[in-house]
Coordinates of C-alpha atoms and ligand atoms in Angstrom, one line a residue:
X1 CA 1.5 -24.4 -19.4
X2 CA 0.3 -22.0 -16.5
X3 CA 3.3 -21.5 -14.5
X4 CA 2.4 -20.6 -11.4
X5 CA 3.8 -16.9 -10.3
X6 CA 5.4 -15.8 -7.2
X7 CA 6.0 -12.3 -8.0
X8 CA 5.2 -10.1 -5.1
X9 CA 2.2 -7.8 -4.6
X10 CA 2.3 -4.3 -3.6
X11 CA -1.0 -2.6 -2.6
X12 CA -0.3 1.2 -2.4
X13 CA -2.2 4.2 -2.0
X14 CA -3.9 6.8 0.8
X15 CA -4.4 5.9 4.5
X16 CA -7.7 4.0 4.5
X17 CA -8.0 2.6 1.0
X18 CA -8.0 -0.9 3.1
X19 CA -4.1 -1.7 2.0
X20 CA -4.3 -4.2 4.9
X21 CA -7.6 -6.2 4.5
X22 CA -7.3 -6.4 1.1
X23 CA -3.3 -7.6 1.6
X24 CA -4.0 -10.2 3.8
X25 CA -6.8 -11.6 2.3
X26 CA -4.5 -11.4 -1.1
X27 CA -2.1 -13.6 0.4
X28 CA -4.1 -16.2 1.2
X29 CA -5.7 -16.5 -2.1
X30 CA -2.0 -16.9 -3.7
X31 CA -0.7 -18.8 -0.8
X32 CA 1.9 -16.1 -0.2
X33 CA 3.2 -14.4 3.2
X34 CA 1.4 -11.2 4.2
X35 CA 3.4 -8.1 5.2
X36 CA 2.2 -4.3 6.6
X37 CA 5.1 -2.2 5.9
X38 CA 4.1 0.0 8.9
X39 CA 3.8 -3.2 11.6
X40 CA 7.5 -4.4 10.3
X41 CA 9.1 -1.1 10.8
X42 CA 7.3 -1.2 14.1
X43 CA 8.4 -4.3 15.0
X44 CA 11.8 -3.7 13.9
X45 CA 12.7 -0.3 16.0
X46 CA 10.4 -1.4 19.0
X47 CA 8.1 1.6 19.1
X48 CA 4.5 3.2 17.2
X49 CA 5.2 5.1 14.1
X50 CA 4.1 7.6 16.0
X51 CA 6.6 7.9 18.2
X52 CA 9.0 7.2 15.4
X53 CA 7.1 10.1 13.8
X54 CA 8.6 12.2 16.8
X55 CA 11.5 11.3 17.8
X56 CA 13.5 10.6 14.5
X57 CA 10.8 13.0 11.9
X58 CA 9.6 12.0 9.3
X59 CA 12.6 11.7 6.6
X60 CA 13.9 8.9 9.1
X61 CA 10.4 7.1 8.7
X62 CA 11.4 7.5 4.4
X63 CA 14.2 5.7 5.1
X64 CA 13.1 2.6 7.3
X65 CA 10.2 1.9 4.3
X66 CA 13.2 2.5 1.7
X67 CA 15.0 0.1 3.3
X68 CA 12.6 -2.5 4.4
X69 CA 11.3 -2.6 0.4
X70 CA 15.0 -2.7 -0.4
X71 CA 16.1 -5.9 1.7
X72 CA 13.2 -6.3 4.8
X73 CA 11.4 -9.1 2.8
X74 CA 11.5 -12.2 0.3
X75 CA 12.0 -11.0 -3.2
X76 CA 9.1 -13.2 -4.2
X77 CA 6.0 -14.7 -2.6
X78 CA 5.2 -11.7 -0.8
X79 CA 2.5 -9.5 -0.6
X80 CA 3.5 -6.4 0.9
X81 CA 0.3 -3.3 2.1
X82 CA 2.7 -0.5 1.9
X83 CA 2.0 2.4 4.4
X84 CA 0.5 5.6 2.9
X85 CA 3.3 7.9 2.3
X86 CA 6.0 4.7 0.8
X87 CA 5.5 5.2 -2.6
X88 CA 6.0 9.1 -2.7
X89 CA 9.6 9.8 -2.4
X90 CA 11.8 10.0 -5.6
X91 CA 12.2 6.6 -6.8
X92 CA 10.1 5.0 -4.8
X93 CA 7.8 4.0 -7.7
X94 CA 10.2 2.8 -9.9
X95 CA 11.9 0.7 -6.9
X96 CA 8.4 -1.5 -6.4
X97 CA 8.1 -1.9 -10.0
X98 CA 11.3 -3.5 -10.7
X99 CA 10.2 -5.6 -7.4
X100 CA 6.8 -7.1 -8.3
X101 CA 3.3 -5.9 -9.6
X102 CA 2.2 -2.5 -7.8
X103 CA -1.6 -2.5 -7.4
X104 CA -3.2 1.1 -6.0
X105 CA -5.8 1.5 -4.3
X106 CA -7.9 4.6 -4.6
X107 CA -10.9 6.5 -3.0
X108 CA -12.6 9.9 -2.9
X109 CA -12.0 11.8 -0.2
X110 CA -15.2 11.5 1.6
X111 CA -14.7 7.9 1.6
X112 CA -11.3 8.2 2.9
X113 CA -12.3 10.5 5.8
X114 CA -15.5 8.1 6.8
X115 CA -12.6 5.4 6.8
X116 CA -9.8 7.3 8.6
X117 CA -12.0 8.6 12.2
X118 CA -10.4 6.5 14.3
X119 CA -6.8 7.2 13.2
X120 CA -4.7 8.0 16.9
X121 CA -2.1 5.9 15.0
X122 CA -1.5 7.7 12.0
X123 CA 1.1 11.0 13.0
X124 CA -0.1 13.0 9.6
X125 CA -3.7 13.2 10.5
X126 CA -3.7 14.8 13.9
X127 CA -4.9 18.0 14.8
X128 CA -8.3 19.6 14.7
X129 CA -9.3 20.0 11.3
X130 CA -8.5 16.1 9.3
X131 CA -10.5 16.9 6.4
X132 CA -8.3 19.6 5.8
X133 CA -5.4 17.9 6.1
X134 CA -6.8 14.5 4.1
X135 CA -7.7 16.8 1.4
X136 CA -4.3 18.6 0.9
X137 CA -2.5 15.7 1.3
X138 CA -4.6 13.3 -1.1
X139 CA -4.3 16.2 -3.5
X140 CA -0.4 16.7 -3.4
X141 CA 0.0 12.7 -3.3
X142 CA -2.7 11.6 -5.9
X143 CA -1.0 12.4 -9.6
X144 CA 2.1 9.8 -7.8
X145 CA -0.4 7.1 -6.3
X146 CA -2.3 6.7 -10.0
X147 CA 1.2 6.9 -11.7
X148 CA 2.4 3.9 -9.3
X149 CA 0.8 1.4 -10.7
X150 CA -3.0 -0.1 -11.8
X151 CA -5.6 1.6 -10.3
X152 CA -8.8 0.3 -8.8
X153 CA -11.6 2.1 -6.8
X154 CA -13.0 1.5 -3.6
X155 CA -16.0 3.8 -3.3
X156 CA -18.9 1.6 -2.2
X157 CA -17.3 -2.0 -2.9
X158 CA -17.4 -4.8 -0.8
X159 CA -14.0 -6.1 0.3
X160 CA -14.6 -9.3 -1.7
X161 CA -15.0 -7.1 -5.3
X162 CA -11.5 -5.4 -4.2
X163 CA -10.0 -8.6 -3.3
X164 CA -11.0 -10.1 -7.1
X165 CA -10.4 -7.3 -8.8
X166 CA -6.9 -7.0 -7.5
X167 CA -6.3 -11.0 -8.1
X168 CA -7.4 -10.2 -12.1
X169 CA -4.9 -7.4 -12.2
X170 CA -1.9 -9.5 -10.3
X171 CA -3.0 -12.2 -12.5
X172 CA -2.9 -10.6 -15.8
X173 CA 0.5 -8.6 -14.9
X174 CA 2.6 -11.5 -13.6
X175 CA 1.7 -13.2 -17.6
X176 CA 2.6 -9.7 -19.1
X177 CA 5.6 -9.8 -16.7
X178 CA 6.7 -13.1 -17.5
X179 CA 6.8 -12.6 -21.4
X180 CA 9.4 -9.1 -21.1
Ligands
S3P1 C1 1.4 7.4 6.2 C2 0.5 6.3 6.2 C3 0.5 5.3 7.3 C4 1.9 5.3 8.0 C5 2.3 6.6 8.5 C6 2.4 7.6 7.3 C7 1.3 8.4 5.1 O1 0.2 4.0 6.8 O2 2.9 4.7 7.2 O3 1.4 7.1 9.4 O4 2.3 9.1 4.9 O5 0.3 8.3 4.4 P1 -1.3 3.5 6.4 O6 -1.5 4.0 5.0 O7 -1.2 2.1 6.5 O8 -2.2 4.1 7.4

């Protein structure tokens, strides 16, 4: 019999690798609640990231997304677009595993800086010179986002492609999942 799963979803990866558009439509293809790691932690402390950013650094940020992965939503029927930098601390990884199928999505970098122009919002891309500063940081991050879990490519593919290729992937992983 196909059981129906309700394990949670985790879309990771760089700052414009469309986490959020894929996420939300994900969740209403499995009939699940949608969450944007970055709008909880928001909501939660009443202020921007930015400002969070700049006020409290960004080791204090780390801690809010440890926490609101560790206890800030339903351990199942979620899926959860995790903000850029979530899955890069120590541990991190291993802490969505154990919580649900990780999904990662990827780009070049010339996608990702064609996606990422208007980014007022994001505190690690300010400054004059972003392709820089996406470059370095997609290179320091990128050996941890394809380690994190299943990769899929975004280059040149139309939300809809993402949104099935990441439904074959939860799909398969939950069955895999559910026979450990
Ligand atoms: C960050 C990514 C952002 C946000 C914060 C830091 C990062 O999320 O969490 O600005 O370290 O990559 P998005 O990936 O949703 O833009």
């Amino acid at each position: 019999m196909d059981k129906t799963p309700d394990t949670n979803l985790y879309l990771v990866g760089f700052m414009g690798t469309g986490k959020s558009t894929v996420g939300r439509q994900m969740a209403r293809r499995l009939g699940f609640r949608f969450f944007d790691s970055d709008r909880e932690i928001e909501h939660a402390q009443g202020r921007p990231i930015a400002d969070l950013f700049a006020a409290e650094g960004e080791a204090a940020f780390r801690g809010l997304e440890k926490k609101f992965i560790e206890s800030g939503h339903s351990p199942v029927g979620c899926v959860v677009a995790c903000g850029g930098g979530l899955v890069v601390p120590a541990g991190m990884r291993e802490l969505l595993g154990r919580r649900g199928v990780v999904v990662c999505l990827h780009a070049s970098a010339e996608t990702l800086l064609r996606r990422t122009t208007r980014t007022g919002h994001r505190p690690l891309l300010q400054g004059s010179d972003r392709e820089t500063r996406v470059r370095e940081l997609l290179a320091a991050r990128e050996k941890i986002y394809r380690a994190a879990g299943t990769l899929v490519l975004t280059d040149g593919q139309p939300v809809r492609e993402v949104v099935a290729h990441v439904l074959r992937i939860y799909r398969r992983e939950t069955r895999e999942r559910s026979r450990r």
